[in-house]
Amino acid sequence: MRAGEEAFFVSADDAMSVRQVALLLTAGVFVLAGCSRATQKDVLYEFEMGGTTITVIGVMHVLPERISRLSGETLRRFEECDRLATELDPSTDLDVLRARFFDLGRSLPTLSYSAPHLAQRLRVLLLSRGFSPEKVDETIGAPLVVVYRTLEQIAMVAPDRSSEKFAIGPDSQLIAENAARGGTNLFLETVDDYVLGELSQQPAMLLTKIEKQLDLAEQVSSVDSWRGSYEALLSSYVQGDANQVYEQLEKGYVEKYEITGALADEMNRRNAGMVSQIAKMAQDGRCLVVAIGVGHLGGPVGGRRAQGRG
């Protein structure tokens, strides 16, 4: 992705829950559009694989409470099948996730080693946001991807959004409902899958992202510029358009980091692993419902895989 627990290195007062963090990292972001419940459509695909009927639902991992959850048709598909597959288990303890980042990333460069000038900027920023000196040292000494994700989380905790109420997304709700009815919950990513994938990102790319995130975090006025992007993203989601969601995410990457292709690389890496797991789960011929971040289902590769064509 954990509710009520501390984000990677964000203080408990300002942190998103772990559901909002570990499952948010690729495609689920805070959004604030005023979208009508009546016009919401789901991202829904169904196809056959190895004799198994697979229903794929595109979700946002965290949603404003005023956005309805899933349509009746989507819930009917879920109710007809007792096997549910989602991304990383949302009950994964944050301390376990954090420990694996340090264990598996022990030999990787840190920010203080790779870019001392950025480390100093980050130190000033984190201290100004109420981080303890110990937490600051821990963050700066972490693998680069942890620094990057910490800055992402800070960006998502905007003071002027505090009045908006958020709830866990449809995937976490379906997991709970499936467990309550005695169904089987399956997960497409293990902690090590997730951590190793994150750590595989190129240091030069991560340093560029960190520098751009710092630029944004140091500009208080940037909160207003983010709002329009978030509104457009949620609007695309409630219209049931995975390609538009992907395009909005890609546009955000390019505008924020001035890098092209970064989102596609990240999505393709995770999608390849999840498709492999779905194929294994499909071997016994039993139905399967898959609920994953809607951003994974858009774009040139996501759409084909979602529909069983690649």
Protein backbone atom coordinates (compact mmCIF):
# COMPACT_ATOMS: atom_id res chain seq x y z
CA MET A 1 0.00 0.00 0.00
CA ARG A 2 -2.48 -0.08 7.59
CA ALA A 3 -4.89 2.59 8.56
CA GLY A 4 -3.72 4.97 11.24
CA GLU A 5 -0.07 3.93 11.00
CA GLU A 6 2.88 6.14 10.18
CA ALA A 7 3.99 6.77 6.60
CA PHE A 8 7.60 5.98 5.66
CA PHE A 9 9.27 8.87 7.41
CA VAL A 10 6.37 11.29 7.76
CA SER A 11 5.41 12.31 11.27
CA ALA A 12 2.29 10.62 12.59
CA ASP A 13 0.42 13.93 12.77
CA ASP A 14 0.76 14.55 9.03
CA ALA A 15 1.07 11.04 7.68
CA MET A 16 -1.18 9.29 5.26
CA SER A 17 -2.09 5.80 6.37
CA VAL A 18 -0.06 2.91 5.06
CA ARG A 19 -3.00 1.95 2.84
CA GLN A 20 -2.66 5.40 1.34
CA VAL A 21 1.10 4.99 0.97
CA ALA A 22 2.14 1.53 -0.14
CA LEU A 23 -0.78 1.06 -2.48
CA LEU A 24 -0.78 4.66 -3.63
CA LEU A 25 2.78 4.72 -4.84
CA THR A 26 2.14 4.29 -8.51
CA ALA A 27 -1.34 5.38 -9.50
CA GLY A 28 -3.56 6.24 -6.57
CA VAL A 29 -3.28 9.91 -5.64
CA PHE A 30 -5.32 12.44 -3.71
CA VAL A 31 -7.82 14.25 -5.89
CA LEU A 32 -10.44 16.85 -5.14
CA ALA A 33 -12.85 17.10 -8.05
CA GLY A 34 -16.55 17.65 -7.45
CA CYS A 35 -17.83 14.58 -9.30
CA SER A 36 -21.39 13.34 -9.23
CA ARG A 37 -22.14 9.87 -7.87
CA ALA A 38 -24.80 9.43 -10.53
CA THR A 39 -22.38 9.77 -13.44
CA GLN A 40 -19.63 7.50 -12.13
CA LYS A 41 -18.59 4.59 -14.34
CA ASP A 42 -16.26 1.74 -13.44
CA VAL A 43 -13.18 0.60 -15.33
CA LEU A 44 -14.16 -3.01 -15.93
CA TYR A 45 -12.76 -5.71 -18.24
CA GLU A 46 -13.55 -9.41 -18.55
CA PHE A 47 -11.63 -12.04 -20.51
CA GLU A 48 -10.68 -15.71 -20.55
CA MET A 49 -7.23 -17.02 -19.68
CA GLY A 50 -6.47 -20.74 -19.54
CA GLY A 51 -10.15 -21.56 -19.18
CA THR A 52 -10.54 -19.11 -16.30
CA THR A 53 -12.93 -16.15 -16.43
CA ILE A 54 -11.04 -13.11 -15.19
CA THR A 55 -12.73 -9.85 -14.26
CA VAL A 56 -10.39 -6.86 -13.91
CA ILE A 57 -11.56 -3.80 -11.98
CA GLY A 58 -9.60 -0.54 -12.08
CA VAL A 59 -9.65 1.26 -8.72
CA MET A 60 -8.26 4.26 -6.90
CA HIS A 61 -6.68 3.08 -3.65
CA VAL A 62 -7.95 6.11 -1.71
CA LEU A 63 -11.02 8.15 -2.60
CA PRO A 64 -12.92 11.14 -1.23
CA GLU A 65 -15.86 9.85 0.79
CA ARG A 66 -18.32 11.60 -1.54
CA ILE A 67 -17.26 9.42 -4.48
CA SER A 68 -19.33 6.26 -4.71
CA ARG A 69 -17.50 2.98 -4.52
CA LEU A 70 -18.44 0.57 -7.34
CA SER A 71 -21.41 0.10 -9.65
CA GLY A 72 -24.00 -2.62 -9.27
CA GLU A 73 -22.67 -4.48 -12.31
CA THR A 74 -19.14 -4.55 -10.91
CA LEU A 75 -20.35 -5.72 -7.51
CA ARG A 76 -22.37 -8.46 -9.18
CA ARG A 77 -19.21 -9.80 -10.84
CA PHE A 78 -17.48 -9.74 -7.47
CA GLU A 79 -20.35 -11.50 -5.72
CA GLU A 80 -20.32 -14.30 -8.30
CA CYS A 81 -16.67 -15.17 -7.69
CA ASP A 82 -14.99 -16.04 -4.38
CA ARG A 83 -11.38 -15.41 -5.46
CA LEU A 84 -10.03 -11.87 -5.34
CA ALA A 85 -6.53 -10.74 -6.35
CA THR A 86 -5.15 -7.30 -5.49
CA GLU A 87 -1.72 -5.66 -5.44
CA LEU A 88 0.42 -5.65 -2.29
CA ASP A 89 -1.42 -6.94 0.79
CA PRO A 90 -2.78 -3.76 2.45
CA SER A 91 -2.44 -5.36 5.88
CA THR A 92 1.35 -5.46 5.48
CA ASP A 93 2.92 -3.87 8.52
CA LEU A 94 4.72 -0.64 7.66
CA ASP A 95 7.70 -1.52 9.83
CA VAL A 96 8.17 -4.73 7.82
CA LEU A 97 8.05 -2.77 4.56
CA ARG A 98 10.46 -0.14 5.83
CA ALA A 99 12.88 -2.74 7.20
CA ARG A 100 13.00 -4.53 3.86
CA PHE A 101 13.87 -1.28 2.09
CA PHE A 102 16.88 -0.92 4.35
CA ASP A 103 17.85 -4.61 4.28
CA LEU A 104 17.64 -4.97 0.50
CA GLY A 105 18.96 -1.49 -0.22
CA ARG A 106 21.87 -1.61 2.19
CA SER A 107 24.52 -1.43 -0.55
CA LEU A 108 22.75 1.25 -2.62
CA PRO A 109 23.75 4.93 -2.62
CA THR A 110 22.05 7.33 -0.22
CA LEU A 111 21.19 10.98 -0.78
CA SER A 112 23.93 12.21 1.57
CA TYR A 113 26.47 10.20 -0.41
CA SER A 114 25.17 10.88 -3.93
CA ALA A 115 24.14 14.52 -3.70
CA PRO A 116 25.19 16.36 -0.51
CA HIS A 117 23.72 19.64 -1.79
CA LEU A 118 20.27 18.03 -2.14
CA ALA A 119 20.68 16.36 1.24
CA GLN A 120 21.21 19.76 2.84
CA ARG A 121 18.12 21.19 1.13
CA LEU A 122 16.09 18.19 2.26
CA ARG A 123 17.35 18.58 5.81
CA VAL A 124 16.14 22.18 5.96
CA LEU A 125 12.78 21.22 4.43
CA LEU A 126 12.13 18.30 6.78
CA LEU A 127 13.08 20.28 9.88
CA SER A 128 10.70 23.05 8.77
CA ARG A 129 7.93 20.43 8.47
CA GLY A 130 8.39 19.27 12.06
CA PHE A 131 10.56 16.19 11.52
CA SER A 132 12.84 15.36 14.44
CA PRO A 133 16.60 15.56 13.79
CA GLU A 134 16.76 11.76 14.19
CA LYS A 135 14.06 11.27 11.56
CA VAL A 136 15.83 13.66 9.23
CA ASP A 137 19.10 11.75 9.54
CA GLU A 138 17.30 8.47 8.95
CA THR A 139 15.60 9.78 5.82
CA ILE A 140 18.72 11.31 4.30
CA GLY A 141 20.60 8.07 4.95
CA ALA A 142 17.92 5.92 3.33
CA PRO A 143 18.01 4.40 -0.18
CA LEU A 144 17.22 7.06 -2.79
CA VAL A 145 13.79 5.67 -3.60
CA VAL A 146 12.73 6.06 0.04
CA VAL A 147 13.77 9.73 -0.06
CA TYR A 148 11.79 10.17 -3.26
CA ARG A 149 8.66 8.51 -1.86
CA THR A 150 8.94 10.53 1.36
CA LEU A 151 8.88 13.73 -0.68
CA GLU A 152 5.85 12.44 -2.61
CA GLN A 153 4.03 11.90 0.65
CA ILE A 154 4.86 15.39 1.91
CA ALA A 155 3.42 16.82 -1.31
CA MET A 156 0.18 14.92 -0.75
CA VAL A 157 -0.33 16.26 2.78
CA ALA A 158 -1.39 19.77 1.82
CA PRO A 159 -2.81 21.86 4.68
CA ASP A 160 -5.60 23.35 2.58
CA ARG A 161 -6.92 19.87 1.77
CA SER A 162 -7.42 18.89 5.39
CA SER A 163 -11.20 19.46 5.26
CA GLU A 164 -11.62 16.75 2.59
CA LYS A 165 -12.56 13.35 4.03
CA PHE A 166 -10.99 10.31 2.44
CA ALA A 167 -11.78 6.63 2.73
CA ILE A 168 -9.98 3.47 1.73
CA GLY A 169 -10.59 2.51 -1.86
CA PRO A 170 -12.69 -0.26 -3.39
CA ASP A 171 -9.85 -2.79 -3.40
CA SER A 172 -9.39 -2.71 0.39
CA GLN A 173 -13.16 -2.82 0.89
CA LEU A 174 -13.48 -5.83 -1.42
CA ILE A 175 -10.68 -7.62 0.46
CA ALA A 176 -12.57 -7.18 3.74
CA GLU A 177 -15.89 -8.28 2.24
CA ASN A 178 -14.34 -11.30 0.55
CA ALA A 179 -12.70 -12.42 3.79
CA ALA A 180 -15.98 -11.97 5.69
CA ARG A 181 -17.83 -14.28 3.29
CA GLY A 182 -15.10 -16.92 3.43
CA GLY A 183 -13.58 -16.15 0.01
CA THR A 184 -9.92 -16.43 -0.97
CA ASN A 185 -7.82 -13.27 -1.04
CA LEU A 186 -4.74 -13.44 -3.26
CA PHE A 187 -2.00 -10.86 -3.78
CA LEU A 188 -0.10 -10.09 -6.96
CA GLU A 189 2.96 -8.64 -5.22
CA THR A 190 4.95 -9.73 -2.18
CA VAL A 191 6.82 -7.27 0.00
CA ASP A 192 10.10 -8.30 -1.62
CA ASP A 193 8.61 -7.99 -5.14
CA TYR A 194 7.52 -4.48 -4.33
CA VAL A 195 10.71 -3.39 -2.56
CA LEU A 196 13.10 -4.90 -5.12
CA GLY A 197 11.12 -3.30 -7.94
CA GLU A 198 11.31 0.10 -6.27
CA LEU A 199 15.02 -0.28 -5.57
CA SER A 200 15.68 -1.18 -9.21
CA GLN A 201 15.03 2.38 -10.34
CA GLN A 202 18.12 4.08 -11.76
CA PRO A 203 19.93 6.39 -9.28
CA ALA A 204 20.30 9.19 -11.86
CA MET A 205 16.53 9.12 -12.52
CA LEU A 206 15.74 9.14 -8.80
CA LEU A 207 18.08 12.07 -8.14
CA THR A 208 16.32 14.05 -10.87
CA LYS A 209 12.93 13.24 -9.31
CA ILE A 210 14.17 14.15 -5.83
CA GLU A 211 15.48 17.51 -7.04
CA LYS A 212 12.18 18.32 -8.79
CA GLN A 213 10.18 17.23 -5.73
CA LEU A 214 12.32 19.49 -3.57
CA ASP A 215 11.71 22.40 -5.94
CA LEU A 216 7.95 21.87 -5.60
CA ALA A 217 7.97 21.29 -1.85
CA GLU A 218 9.89 24.52 -1.30
CA GLN A 219 7.23 26.48 -3.22
CA VAL A 220 4.21 26.94 -0.96
CA SER A 221 2.18 28.26 -3.90
CA SER A 222 2.63 24.99 -5.81
CA VAL A 223 -0.30 23.45 -3.91
CA ASP A 224 -2.69 25.47 -6.08
CA SER A 225 -1.07 24.25 -9.29
CA TRP A 226 -1.45 20.62 -8.20
CA ARG A 227 -5.17 20.99 -7.57
CA GLY A 228 -6.13 21.22 -11.24
CA SER A 229 -4.15 18.07 -12.09
CA TYR A 230 -5.80 16.11 -9.28
CA GLU A 231 -9.25 17.26 -10.31
CA ALA A 232 -8.62 16.15 -13.89
CA LEU A 233 -7.35 12.77 -12.70
CA LEU A 234 -10.38 12.01 -10.55
CA SER A 235 -12.70 13.21 -13.30
CA SER A 236 -11.12 10.67 -15.66
CA TYR A 237 -11.54 7.93 -13.05
CA VAL A 238 -15.23 8.54 -12.43
CA GLN A 239 -15.81 8.58 -16.20
CA GLY A 240 -14.36 5.06 -16.33
CA ASP A 241 -11.55 6.03 -18.72
CA ALA A 242 -8.31 4.21 -17.83
CA ASN A 243 -6.45 5.74 -20.78
CA GLN A 244 -7.31 9.25 -19.64
CA VAL A 245 -6.14 8.40 -16.12
CA TYR A 246 -2.85 7.13 -17.53
CA GLU A 247 -2.49 10.24 -19.71
CA GLN A 248 -3.09 12.49 -16.70
CA LEU A 249 -0.49 10.59 -14.66
CA GLU A 250 2.00 10.71 -17.54
CA LYS A 251 1.39 14.44 -18.03
CA GLY A 252 2.03 14.95 -14.32
CA TYR A 253 5.31 13.05 -14.51
CA VAL A 254 6.52 15.09 -17.49
CA GLU A 255 5.47 18.42 -15.97
CA LYS A 256 6.86 17.62 -12.53
CA TYR A 257 10.11 15.89 -13.43
CA GLU A 258 10.72 17.01 -17.04
CA ILE A 259 11.32 13.34 -17.85
CA THR A 260 9.57 11.36 -20.56
CA GLY A 261 9.00 7.62 -20.31
CA ALA A 262 9.47 7.38 -16.53
CA LEU A 263 5.85 6.45 -15.81
CA ALA A 264 5.75 3.85 -18.59
CA ASP A 265 8.91 2.21 -17.24
CA GLU A 266 7.47 2.08 -13.72
CA MET A 267 4.08 0.76 -14.83
CA ASN A 268 5.54 -1.81 -17.20
CA ARG A 269 7.86 -3.16 -14.51
CA ARG A 270 5.04 -3.77 -12.07
CA ASN A 271 2.53 -4.86 -14.70
CA ALA A 272 4.85 -7.59 -15.96
CA GLY A 273 5.07 -9.13 -12.51
CA MET A 274 1.34 -8.88 -11.87
CA VAL A 275 0.41 -10.40 -15.25
CA SER A 276 2.71 -13.33 -14.49
CA GLN A 277 0.95 -13.91 -11.16
CA ILE A 278 -2.51 -13.67 -12.74
CA ALA A 279 -1.51 -16.31 -15.30
CA LYS A 280 -0.48 -18.67 -12.49
CA MET A 281 -3.73 -18.04 -10.60
CA ALA A 282 -5.72 -18.78 -13.75
CA GLN A 283 -4.33 -22.29 -14.17
CA ASP A 284 -6.93 -24.08 -12.04
CA GLY A 285 -9.90 -22.90 -14.13
CA ARG A 286 -11.67 -21.11 -11.26
CA CYS A 287 -13.02 -17.58 -11.73
CA LEU A 288 -10.89 -14.69 -10.54
CA VAL A 289 -11.63 -11.03 -9.81
CA VAL A 290 -8.61 -8.71 -10.02
CA ALA A 291 -8.76 -5.21 -8.48
CA ILE A 292 -5.71 -3.04 -9.25
CA GLY A 293 -4.87 0.64 -9.59
CA VAL A 294 -6.63 2.05 -12.64
CA GLY A 295 -3.39 3.59 -13.89
CA HIS A 296 -2.07 0.07 -14.55
CA LEU A 297 -4.89 -0.50 -17.06
CA GLY A 298 -4.30 2.53 -19.27
CA GLY A 299 -1.62 3.46 -21.73
CA PRO A 300 -0.22 1.42 -24.62
CA VAL A 301 0.65 -1.68 -22.56
CA GLY A 302 -1.84 -1.61 -19.69
CA GLY A 303 -4.94 -1.69 -21.86
CA ARG A 304 -3.77 -4.67 -23.91
CA ARG A 305 -2.86 -6.68 -20.84
CA ALA A 306 -6.10 -5.80 -19.09
CA GLN A 307 -8.03 -7.24 -21.99
CA GLY A 308 -5.90 -10.39 -22.16
CA ARG A 309 -4.12 -9.49 -25.39
CA GLY A 310 -0.57 -9.25 -24.14
